[in-house]
Tab-separated table of C-alpha atoms in Angstrom:
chain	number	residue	atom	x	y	z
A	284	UNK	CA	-6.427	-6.373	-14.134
A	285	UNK	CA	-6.627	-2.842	-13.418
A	286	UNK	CA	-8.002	-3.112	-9.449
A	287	UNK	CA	-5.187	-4.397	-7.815
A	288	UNK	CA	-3.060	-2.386	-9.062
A	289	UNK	CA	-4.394	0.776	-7.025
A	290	UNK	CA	-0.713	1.573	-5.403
A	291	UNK	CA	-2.150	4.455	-3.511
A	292	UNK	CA	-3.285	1.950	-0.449
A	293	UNK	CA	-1.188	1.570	1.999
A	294	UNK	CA	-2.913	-1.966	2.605
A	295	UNK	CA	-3.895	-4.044	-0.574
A	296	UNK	CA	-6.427	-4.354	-1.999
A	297	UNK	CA	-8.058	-2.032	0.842
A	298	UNK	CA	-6.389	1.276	1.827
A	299	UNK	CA	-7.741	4.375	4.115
A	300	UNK	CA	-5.449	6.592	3.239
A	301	UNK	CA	-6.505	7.354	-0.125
A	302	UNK	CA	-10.241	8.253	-1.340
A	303	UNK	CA	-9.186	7.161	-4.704
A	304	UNK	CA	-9.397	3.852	-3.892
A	305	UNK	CA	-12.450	3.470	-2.121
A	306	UNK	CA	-14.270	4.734	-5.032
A	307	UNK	CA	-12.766	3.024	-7.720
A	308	UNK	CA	-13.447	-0.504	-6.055
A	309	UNK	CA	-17.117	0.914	-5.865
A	310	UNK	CA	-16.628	1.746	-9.743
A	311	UNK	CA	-15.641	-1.652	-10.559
A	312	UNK	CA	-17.416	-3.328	-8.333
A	313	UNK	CA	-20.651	-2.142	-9.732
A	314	UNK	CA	-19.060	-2.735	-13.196
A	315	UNK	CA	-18.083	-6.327	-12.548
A	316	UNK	CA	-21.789	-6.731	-11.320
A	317	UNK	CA	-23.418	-5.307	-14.530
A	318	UNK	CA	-20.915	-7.504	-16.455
A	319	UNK	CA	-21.724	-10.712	-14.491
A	320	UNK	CA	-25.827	-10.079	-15.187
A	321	UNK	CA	-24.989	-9.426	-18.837
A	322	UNK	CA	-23.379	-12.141	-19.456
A	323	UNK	CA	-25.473	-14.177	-17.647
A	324	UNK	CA	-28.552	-13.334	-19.798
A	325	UNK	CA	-26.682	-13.865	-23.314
A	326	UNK	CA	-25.112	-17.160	-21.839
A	327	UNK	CA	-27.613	-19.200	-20.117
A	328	UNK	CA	-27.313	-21.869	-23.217
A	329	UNK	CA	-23.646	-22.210	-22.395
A	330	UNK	CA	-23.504	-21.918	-18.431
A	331	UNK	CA	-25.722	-23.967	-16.354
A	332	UNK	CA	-25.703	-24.058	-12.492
A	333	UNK	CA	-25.941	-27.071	-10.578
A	334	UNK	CA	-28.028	-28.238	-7.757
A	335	UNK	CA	-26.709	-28.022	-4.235
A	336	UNK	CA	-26.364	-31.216	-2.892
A	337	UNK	CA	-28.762	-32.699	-0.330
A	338	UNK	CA	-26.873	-34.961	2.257
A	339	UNK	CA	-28.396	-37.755	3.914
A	340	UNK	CA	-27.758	-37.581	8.009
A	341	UNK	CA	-25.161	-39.867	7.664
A	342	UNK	CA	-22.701	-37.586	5.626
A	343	UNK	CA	-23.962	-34.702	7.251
A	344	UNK	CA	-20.647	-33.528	8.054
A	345	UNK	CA	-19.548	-32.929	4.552
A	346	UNK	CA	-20.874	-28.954	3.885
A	347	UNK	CA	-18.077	-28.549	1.123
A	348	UNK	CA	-20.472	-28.956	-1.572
A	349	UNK	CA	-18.586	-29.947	-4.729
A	350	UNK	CA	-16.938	-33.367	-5.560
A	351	UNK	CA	-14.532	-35.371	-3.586
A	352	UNK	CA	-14.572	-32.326	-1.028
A	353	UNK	CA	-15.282	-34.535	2.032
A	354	UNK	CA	-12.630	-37.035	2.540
A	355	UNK	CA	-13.383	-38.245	6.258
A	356	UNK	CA	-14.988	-41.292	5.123
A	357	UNK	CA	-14.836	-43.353	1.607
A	358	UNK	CA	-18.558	-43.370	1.204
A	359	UNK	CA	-19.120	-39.855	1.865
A	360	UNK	CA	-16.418	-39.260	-1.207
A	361	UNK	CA	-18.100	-41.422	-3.468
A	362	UNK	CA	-21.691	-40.040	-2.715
A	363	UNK	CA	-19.840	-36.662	-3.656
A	364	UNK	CA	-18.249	-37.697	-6.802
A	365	UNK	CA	-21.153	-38.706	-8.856
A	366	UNK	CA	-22.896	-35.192	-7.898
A	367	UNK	CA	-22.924	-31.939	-10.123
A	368	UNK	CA	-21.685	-29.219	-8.025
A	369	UNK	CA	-20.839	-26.081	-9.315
A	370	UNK	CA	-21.484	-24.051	-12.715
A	371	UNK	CA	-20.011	-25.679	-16.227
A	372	UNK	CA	-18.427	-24.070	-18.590
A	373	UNK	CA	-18.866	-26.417	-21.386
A	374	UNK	CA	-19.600	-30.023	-21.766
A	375	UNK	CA	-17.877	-32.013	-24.460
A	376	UNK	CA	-17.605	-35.395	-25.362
A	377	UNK	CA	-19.776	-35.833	-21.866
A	378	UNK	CA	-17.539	-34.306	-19.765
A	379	UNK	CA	-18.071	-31.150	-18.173
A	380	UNK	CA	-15.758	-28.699	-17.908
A	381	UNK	CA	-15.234	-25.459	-15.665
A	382	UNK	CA	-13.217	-22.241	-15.334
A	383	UNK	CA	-10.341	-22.295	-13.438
A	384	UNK	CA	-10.004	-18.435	-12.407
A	385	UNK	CA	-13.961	-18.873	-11.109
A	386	UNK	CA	-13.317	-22.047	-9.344
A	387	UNK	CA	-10.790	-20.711	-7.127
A	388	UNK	CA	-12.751	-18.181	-5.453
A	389	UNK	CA	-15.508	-20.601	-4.306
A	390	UNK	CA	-15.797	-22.609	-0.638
A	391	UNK	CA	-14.010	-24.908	-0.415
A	392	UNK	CA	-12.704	-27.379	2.405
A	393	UNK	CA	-10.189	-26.709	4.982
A	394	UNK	CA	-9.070	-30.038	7.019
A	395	UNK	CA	-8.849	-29.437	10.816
A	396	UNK	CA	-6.272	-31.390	12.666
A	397	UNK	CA	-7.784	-33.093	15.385
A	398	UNK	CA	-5.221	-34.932	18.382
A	399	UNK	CA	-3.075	-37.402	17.386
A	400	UNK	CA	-4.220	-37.012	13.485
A	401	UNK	CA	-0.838	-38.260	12.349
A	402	UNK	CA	0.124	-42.004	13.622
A	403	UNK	CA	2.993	-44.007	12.048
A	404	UNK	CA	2.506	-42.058	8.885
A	405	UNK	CA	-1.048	-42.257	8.627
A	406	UNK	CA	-4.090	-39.999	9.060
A	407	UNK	CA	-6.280	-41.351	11.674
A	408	UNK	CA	-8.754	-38.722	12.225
A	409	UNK	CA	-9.552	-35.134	10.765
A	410	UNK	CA	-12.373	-33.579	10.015
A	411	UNK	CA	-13.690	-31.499	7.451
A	412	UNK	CA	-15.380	-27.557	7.453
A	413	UNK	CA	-16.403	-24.818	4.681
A	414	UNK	CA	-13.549	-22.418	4.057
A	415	UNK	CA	-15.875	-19.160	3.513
A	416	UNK	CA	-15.498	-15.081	3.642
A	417	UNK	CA	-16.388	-15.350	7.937
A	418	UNK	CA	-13.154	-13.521	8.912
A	419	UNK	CA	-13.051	-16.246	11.797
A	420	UNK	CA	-12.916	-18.957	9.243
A	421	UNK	CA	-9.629	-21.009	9.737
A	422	UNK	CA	-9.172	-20.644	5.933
A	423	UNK	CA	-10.353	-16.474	5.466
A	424	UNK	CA	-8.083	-15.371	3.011
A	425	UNK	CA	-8.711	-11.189	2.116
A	426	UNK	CA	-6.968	-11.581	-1.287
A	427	UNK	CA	-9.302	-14.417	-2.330
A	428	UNK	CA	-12.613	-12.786	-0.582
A	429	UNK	CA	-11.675	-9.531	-2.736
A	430	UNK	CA	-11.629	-11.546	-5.720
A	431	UNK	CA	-14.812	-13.382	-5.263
A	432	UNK	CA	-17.043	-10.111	-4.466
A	433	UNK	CA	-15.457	-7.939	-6.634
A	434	UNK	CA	-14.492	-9.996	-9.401
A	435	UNK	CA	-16.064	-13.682	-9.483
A	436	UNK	CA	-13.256	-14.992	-10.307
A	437	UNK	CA	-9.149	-14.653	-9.780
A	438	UNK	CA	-8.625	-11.821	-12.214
A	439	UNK	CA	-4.839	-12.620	-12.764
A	440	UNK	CA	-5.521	-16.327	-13.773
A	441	UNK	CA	-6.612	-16.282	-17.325
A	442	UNK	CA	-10.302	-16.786	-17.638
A	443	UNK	CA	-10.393	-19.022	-20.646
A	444	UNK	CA	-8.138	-21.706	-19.190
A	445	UNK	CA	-10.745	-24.347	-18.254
A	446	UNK	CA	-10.288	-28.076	-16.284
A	447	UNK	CA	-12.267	-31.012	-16.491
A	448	UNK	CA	-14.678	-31.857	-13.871
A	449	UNK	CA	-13.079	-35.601	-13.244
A	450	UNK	CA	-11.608	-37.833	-10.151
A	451	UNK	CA	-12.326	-35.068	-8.240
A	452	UNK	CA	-10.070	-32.008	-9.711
A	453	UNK	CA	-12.569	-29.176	-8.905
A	454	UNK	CA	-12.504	-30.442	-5.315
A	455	UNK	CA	-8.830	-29.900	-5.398
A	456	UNK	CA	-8.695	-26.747	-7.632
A	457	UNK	CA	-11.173	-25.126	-4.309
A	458	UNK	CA	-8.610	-26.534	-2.135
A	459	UNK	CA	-6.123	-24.882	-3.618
A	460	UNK	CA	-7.995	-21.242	-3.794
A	461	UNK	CA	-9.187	-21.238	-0.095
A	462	UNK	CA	-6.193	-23.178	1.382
A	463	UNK	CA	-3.481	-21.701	-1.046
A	464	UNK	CA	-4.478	-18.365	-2.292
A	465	UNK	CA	-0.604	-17.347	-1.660
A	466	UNK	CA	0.658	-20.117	-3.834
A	467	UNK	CA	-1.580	-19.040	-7.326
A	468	UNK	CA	-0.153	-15.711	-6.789
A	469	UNK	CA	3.368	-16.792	-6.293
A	470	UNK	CA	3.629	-19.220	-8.950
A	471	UNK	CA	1.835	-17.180	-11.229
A	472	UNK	CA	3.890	-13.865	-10.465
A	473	UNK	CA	7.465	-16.075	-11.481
A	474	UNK	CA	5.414	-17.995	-14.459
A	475	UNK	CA	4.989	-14.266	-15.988
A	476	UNK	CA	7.888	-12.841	-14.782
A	477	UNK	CA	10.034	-15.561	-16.220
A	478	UNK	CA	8.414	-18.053	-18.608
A	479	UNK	CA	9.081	-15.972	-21.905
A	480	UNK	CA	12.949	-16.067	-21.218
A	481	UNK	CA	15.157	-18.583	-23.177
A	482	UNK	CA	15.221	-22.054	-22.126
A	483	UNK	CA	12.509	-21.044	-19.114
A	484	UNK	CA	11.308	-24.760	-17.761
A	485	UNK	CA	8.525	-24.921	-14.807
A	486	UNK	CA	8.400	-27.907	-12.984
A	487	UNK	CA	5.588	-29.733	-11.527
A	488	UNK	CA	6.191	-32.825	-9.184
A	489	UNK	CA	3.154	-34.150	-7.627
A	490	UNK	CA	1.067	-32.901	-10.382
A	491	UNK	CA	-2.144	-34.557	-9.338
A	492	UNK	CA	-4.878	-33.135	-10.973
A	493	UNK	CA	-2.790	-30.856	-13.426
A	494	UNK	CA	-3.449	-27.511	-12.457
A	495	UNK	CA	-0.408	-26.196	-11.918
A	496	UNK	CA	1.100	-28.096	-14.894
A	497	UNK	CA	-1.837	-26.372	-17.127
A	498	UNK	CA	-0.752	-22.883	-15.614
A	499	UNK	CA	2.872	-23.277	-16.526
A	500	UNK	CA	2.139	-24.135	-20.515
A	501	UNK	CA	-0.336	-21.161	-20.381
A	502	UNK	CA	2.674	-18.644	-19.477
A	503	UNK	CA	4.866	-20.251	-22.082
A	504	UNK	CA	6.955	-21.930	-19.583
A	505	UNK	CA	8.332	-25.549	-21.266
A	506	UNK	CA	6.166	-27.451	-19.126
A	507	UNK	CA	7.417	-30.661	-16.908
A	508	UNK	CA	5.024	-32.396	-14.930
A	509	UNK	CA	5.433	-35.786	-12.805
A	510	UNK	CA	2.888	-37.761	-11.352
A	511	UNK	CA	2.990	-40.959	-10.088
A	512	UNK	CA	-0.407	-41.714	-9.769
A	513	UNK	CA	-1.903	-43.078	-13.570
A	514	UNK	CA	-5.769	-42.301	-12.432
A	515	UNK	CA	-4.678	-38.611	-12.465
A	516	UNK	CA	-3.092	-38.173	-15.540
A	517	UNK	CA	-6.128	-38.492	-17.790
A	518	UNK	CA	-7.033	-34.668	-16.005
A	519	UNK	CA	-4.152	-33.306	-16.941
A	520	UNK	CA	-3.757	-34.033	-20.439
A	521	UNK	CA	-7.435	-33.555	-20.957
A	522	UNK	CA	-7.324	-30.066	-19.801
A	523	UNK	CA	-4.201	-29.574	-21.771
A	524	UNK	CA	-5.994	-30.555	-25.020
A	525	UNK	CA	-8.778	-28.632	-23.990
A	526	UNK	CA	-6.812	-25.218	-24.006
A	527	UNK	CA	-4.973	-26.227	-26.870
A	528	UNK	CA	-1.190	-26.356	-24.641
A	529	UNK	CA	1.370	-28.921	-24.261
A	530	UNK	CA	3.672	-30.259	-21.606
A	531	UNK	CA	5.940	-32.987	-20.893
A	532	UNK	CA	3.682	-35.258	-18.541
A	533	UNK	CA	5.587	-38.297	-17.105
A	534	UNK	CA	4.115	-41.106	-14.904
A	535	UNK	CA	6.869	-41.831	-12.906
A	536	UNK	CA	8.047	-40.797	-9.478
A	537	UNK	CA	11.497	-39.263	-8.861
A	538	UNK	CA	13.841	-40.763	-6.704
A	539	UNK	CA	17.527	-40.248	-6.127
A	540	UNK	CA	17.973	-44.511	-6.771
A	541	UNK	CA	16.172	-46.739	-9.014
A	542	UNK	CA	13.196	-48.294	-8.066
A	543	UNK	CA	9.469	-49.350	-8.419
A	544	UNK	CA	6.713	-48.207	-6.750
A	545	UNK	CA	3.000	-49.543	-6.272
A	546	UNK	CA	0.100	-47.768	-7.118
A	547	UNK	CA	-3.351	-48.458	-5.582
A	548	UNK	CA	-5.536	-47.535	-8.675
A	549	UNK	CA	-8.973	-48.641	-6.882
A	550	UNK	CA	-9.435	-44.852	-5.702
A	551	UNK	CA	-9.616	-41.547	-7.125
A	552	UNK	CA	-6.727	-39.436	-7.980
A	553	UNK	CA	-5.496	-38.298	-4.515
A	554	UNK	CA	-3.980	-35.080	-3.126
A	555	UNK	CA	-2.741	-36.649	-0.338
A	556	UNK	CA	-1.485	-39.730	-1.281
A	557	UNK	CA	1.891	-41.443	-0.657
A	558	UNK	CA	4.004	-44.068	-1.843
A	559	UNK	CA	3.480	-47.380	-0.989
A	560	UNK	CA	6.917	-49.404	0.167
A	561	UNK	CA	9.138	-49.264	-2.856
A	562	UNK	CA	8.747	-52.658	-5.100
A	563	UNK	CA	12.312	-53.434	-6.373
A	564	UNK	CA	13.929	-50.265	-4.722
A	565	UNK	CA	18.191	-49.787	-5.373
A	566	UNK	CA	17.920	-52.366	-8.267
A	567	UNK	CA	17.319	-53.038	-11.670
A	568	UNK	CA	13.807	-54.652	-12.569
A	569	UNK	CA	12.188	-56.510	-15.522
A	570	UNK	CA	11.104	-53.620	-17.506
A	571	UNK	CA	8.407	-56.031	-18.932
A	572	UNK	CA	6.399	-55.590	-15.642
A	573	UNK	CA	6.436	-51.487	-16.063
A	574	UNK	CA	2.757	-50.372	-15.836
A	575	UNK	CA	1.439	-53.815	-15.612
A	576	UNK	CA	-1.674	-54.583	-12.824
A	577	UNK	CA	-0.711	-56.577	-9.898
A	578	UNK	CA	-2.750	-57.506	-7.066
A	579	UNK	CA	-1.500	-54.639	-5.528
A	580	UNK	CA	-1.759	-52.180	-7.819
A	581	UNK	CA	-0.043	-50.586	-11.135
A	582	UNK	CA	4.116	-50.454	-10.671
A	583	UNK	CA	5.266	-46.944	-11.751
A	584	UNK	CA	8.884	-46.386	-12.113
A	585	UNK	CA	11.388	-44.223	-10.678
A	586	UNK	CA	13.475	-41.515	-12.486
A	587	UNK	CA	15.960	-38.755	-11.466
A	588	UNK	CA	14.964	-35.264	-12.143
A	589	UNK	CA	19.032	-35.185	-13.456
A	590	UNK	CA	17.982	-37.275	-16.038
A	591	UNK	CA	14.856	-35.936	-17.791
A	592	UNK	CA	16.129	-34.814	-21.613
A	593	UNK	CA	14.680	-31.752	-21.521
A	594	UNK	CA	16.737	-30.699	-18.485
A	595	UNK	CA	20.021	-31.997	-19.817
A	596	UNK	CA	19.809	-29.562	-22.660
A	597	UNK	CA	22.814	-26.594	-21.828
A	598	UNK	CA	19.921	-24.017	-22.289
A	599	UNK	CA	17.689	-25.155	-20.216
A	600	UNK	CA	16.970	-23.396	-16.957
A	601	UNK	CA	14.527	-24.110	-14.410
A	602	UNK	CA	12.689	-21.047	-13.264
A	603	UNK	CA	10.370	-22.524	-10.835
A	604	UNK	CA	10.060	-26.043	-9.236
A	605	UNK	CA	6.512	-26.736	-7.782
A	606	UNK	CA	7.319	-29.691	-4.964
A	607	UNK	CA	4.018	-31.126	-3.434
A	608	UNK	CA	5.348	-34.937	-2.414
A	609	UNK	CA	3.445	-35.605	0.977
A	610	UNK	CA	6.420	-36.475	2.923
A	611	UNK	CA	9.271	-37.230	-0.272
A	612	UNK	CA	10.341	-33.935	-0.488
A	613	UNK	CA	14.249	-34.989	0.423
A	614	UNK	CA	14.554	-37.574	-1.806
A	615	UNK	CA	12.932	-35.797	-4.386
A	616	UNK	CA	14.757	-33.194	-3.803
A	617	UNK	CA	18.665	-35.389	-3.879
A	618	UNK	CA	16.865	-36.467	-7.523
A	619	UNK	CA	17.840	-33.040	-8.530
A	620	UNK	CA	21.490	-32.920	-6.990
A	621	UNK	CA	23.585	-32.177	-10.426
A	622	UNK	CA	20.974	-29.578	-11.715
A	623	UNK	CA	21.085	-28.073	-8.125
A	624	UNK	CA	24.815	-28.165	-8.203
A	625	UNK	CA	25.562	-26.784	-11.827
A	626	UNK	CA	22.663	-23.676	-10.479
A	627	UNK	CA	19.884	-24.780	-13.178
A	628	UNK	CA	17.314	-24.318	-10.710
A	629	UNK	CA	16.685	-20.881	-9.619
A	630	UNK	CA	13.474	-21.297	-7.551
A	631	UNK	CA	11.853	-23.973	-5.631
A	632	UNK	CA	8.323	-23.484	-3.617
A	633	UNK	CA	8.073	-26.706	-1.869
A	634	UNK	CA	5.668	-28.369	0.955
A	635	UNK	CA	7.414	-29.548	4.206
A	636	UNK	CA	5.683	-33.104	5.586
A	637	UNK	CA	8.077	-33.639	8.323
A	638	UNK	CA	5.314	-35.827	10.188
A	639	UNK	CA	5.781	-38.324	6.915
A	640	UNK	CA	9.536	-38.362	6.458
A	641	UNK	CA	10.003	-41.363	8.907
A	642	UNK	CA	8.048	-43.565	5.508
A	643	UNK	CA	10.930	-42.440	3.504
A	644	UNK	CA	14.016	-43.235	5.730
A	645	UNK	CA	14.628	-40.434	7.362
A	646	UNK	CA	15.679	-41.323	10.962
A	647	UNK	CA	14.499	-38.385	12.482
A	648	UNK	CA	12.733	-35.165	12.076
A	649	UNK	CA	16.563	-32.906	13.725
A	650	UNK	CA	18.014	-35.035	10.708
A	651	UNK	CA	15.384	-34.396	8.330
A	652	UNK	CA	15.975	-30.561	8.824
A	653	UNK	CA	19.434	-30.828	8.428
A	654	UNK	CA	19.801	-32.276	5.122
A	655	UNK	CA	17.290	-30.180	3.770
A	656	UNK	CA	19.355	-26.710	5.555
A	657	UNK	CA	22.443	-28.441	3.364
A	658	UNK	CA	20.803	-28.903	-0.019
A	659	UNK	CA	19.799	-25.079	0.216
A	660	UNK	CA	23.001	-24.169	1.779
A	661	UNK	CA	23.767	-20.296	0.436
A	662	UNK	CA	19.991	-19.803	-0.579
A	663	UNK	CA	17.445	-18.080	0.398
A	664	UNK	CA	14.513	-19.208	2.089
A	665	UNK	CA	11.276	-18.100	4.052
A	666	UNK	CA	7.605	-19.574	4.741
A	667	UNK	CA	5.453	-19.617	1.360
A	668	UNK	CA	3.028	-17.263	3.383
A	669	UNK	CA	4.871	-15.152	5.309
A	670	UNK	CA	7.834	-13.353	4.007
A	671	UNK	CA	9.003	-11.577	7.347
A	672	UNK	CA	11.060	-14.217	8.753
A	673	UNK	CA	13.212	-16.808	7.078
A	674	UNK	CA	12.707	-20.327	7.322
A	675	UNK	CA	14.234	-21.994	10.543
A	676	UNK	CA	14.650	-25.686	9.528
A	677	UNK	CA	12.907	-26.738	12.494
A	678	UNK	CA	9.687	-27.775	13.830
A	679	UNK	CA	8.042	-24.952	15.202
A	680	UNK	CA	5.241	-25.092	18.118
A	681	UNK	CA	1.506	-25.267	17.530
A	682	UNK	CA	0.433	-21.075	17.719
A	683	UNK	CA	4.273	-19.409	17.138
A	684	UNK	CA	3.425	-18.655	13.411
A	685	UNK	CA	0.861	-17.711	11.268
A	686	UNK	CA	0.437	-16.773	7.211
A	687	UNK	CA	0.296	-13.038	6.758
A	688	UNK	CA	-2.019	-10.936	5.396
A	689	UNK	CA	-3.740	-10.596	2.909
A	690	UNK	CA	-3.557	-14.511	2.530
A	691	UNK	CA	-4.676	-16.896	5.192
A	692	UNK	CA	-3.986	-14.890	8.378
A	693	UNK	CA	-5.761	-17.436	10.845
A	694	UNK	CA	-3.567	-20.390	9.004
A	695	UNK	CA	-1.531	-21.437	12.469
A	696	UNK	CA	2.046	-22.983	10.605
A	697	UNK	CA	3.129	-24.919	13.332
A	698	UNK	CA	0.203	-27.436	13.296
A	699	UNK	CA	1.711	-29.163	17.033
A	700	UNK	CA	5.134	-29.818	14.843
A	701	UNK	CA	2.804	-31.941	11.857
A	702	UNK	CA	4.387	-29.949	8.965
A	703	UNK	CA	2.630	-29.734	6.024
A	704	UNK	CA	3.257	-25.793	4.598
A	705	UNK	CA	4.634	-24.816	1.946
A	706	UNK	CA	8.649	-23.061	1.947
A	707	UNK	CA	10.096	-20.986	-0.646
A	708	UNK	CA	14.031	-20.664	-1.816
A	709	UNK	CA	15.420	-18.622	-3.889
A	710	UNK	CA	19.076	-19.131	-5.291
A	711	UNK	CA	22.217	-17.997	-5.029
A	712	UNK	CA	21.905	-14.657	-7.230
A	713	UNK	CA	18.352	-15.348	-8.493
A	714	UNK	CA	15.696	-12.537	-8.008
A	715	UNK	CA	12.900	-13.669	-6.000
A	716	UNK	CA	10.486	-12.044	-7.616
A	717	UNK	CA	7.300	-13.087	-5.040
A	718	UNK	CA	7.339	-12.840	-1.448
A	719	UNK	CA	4.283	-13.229	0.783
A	720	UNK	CA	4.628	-9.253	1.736
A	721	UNK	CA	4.530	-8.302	-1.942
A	722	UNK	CA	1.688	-8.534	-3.886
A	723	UNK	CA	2.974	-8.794	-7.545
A	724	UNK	CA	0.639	-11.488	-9.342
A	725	UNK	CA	-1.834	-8.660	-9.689
């Protein structure tokens, strides 16, 4: 914890100004080394290391090395999910868990967007590479690179928090550190910052796995997470038992109106999946039928962020929303519209899927942009990653932005007008606490 903090650089973690610096990342450098053999030899009982995996020629495009990392084909994820791939923490009641500060240092994939990837809402061709420490790497990220050879792990993520290793959450958890290194710093600089203040709520729409959701009970945040998708909430809770926390874990999606949605349950749980049409939308429906298997899936209900108890309570104050939807973020967001209006929400960090919004109604991507300019109408916004402009509620062209140092510098944020990064607001008279040009996490 004591590294980063060397305020001397003029450049984190890195600076040339000083020659304090340069020799005290040598000092702990060398210290984290000794450390890591150390424990290595008193822990080989506990920690075992898996076998790399050996692709056949036919999946010889997946190099990601860990479960559910290669996503270009169905058979190439399956081969992947019944493989070890990385070291274990602990196994219990045969399932293996690992650490989630080590996890997010190690390669992991980065999608490319090929021509035409997006089609009517649907993904119709990508491909997959390593994210690695190669400074050309589409995903090189100095803040996580630091981490890994200095530290091992993320040094400002607790090290005893731990996931398990099912429907593919370590995949998702590397995703997260070599895609997203800028988002476990944010959300972890406003979890500390705020989470011991009274009535402090974080909330976690499109949990998926349940990392986020786990880091938001570790700060001492009341925890609200909300995932539609049943196959992923066994992860969640299990790591939440695991570390001995609690949250508030719903299976429903929110939605401004009442409806019911289908969920495929055939496949793993999904980072990128979406809704299938509403089942039942702008009505009332046989409540009987909730959860029940059809030959379409499981139908998961609707709910308005407004109306979650916890939130109706006068103390309660959200201090951070996490929004990952794939393409829902507006009506999500309109879910919220009394708790928005009455200023219980102070800070939102949410992804932008403009490519997906025509699935949800909206009639354009101009429109789009202007209903989401008017629900944070009098905040304060900017790109996730890059703090020096704000946020112009547009599409911007393939090459005319990029994250900032030290996160993912090469990350291009226009993607040909696709969307898919991450904005955050800040409220009316709320401090920000994080930006992407200061490094406070650490």
């Amino acid at each position: 914890a004591f590294y980063p903090r060397c305020h001397r650089c003029q450049q984190w973690p890195f600076g040339l100004a000083s020659s304090l610096c340069p020799y005290l990342v040598s000092v702990l450098h060398n210290l984290a080394r000794a450390l890591s053999q150390f424990g290595d030899s008193m822990g080989k009982e506990k920690r075992t290391e898996s076998h790399a995996l050996d692709l056949p020629p036919s999946l010889a495009h997946c190099r990601t090395q860990h479960p559910g990392g290669c996503f270009s084909g169905s058979d190439a994820r399956q081969y992947n999910a019944h493989q070890p791939m990385g070291p274990i923490a602990f196994r219990k009641h045969d399932v293996d868990f690992f650490s989630l500060s080590e996890e997010f240092v190690r390669p992991g994939p980065h999608l490319i967007e090929l021509e035409h990837i997006i089609m009517n809402g649907r993904r119709v061709a990508a491909e997959w590479s390593l994210c690695d420490c190669n400074r050309s790497s589409m995903c090189f990220s100095q803040s996580r690179c630091d981490h890994a050879k200095i530290f091992q792990r993320v040094p400002y993520v607790p090290g005893d928090l731990v996931m398990p290793d099912i429907q593919g959450s370590r995949s998702m958890v590397r995703f997260m550190g070599t895609n997203e290194p800028y988002m476990i710093d944010a959300v972890i600089s406003i979890l500390k910052a705020t989470c011991r203040s009274p009535g402090a709520h974080f909330v976690d729409s499109g949990m998926n796995e349940g990392t986020w959701t786990l880091l938001g009970s570790a700060f001492g945040c009341t925890t609200i997470g909300f995932e539609p998708q049943p196959q992923c909430i066994q992860s969640a809770k299990m790591a939440l038992r695991a570390n001995n926390l609690s949250a508030h874990v719903f299976n429903r999606i929110l939605a401004p109106d009442t409806m019911t949605i289908k969920v495929d349950t055939h496949q793993g749980c999904d980072g990128a999946w979406q809704a299938l049409l509403p089942h039942g939308a702008g009505r009332q429906h046989d409540q009987s039928k909730r959860h029940n298997y059809t030959a379409d899936g499981v139908l998961v209900d609707s709910i308005r962020l407004d109306m979650v108890p916890q939130l109706r309570r006068a103390s309660a104050v959200v201090q951070l929303w996490h929004l990952d939807v794939e393409g829902a973020e507006i009506p999500v967001l309109k879910s919220a519209s009394e708790l928005l209006s009455k200023g219980k929400i102070k800070r939102i960090i949410f992804e932008v899927s403009h490519a997906l919004w025509s699935k949800y109604g909206i009639t354009s991507i101009d429109a789009g942009f202007r209903e989401l300019k008017a629900i944070f109408e009098g905040w304060k916004c900017s790109w996730a990653c890059n703090a020096r402009e704000p946020f112009p509620w547009r599409a911007i062209s393939f090459g005319a932005m990029h994250c900032q140092y030290p996160w993912t510098q090469n990350q291009d944020l226009g993607w040909g007008g696709g969307g898919g990064h991450d904005v955050f607001c800040v409220a009316p008279g709320s401090h920000p606490i994080w930006n992407a040009s200061r490094i406070s996490a650490n």
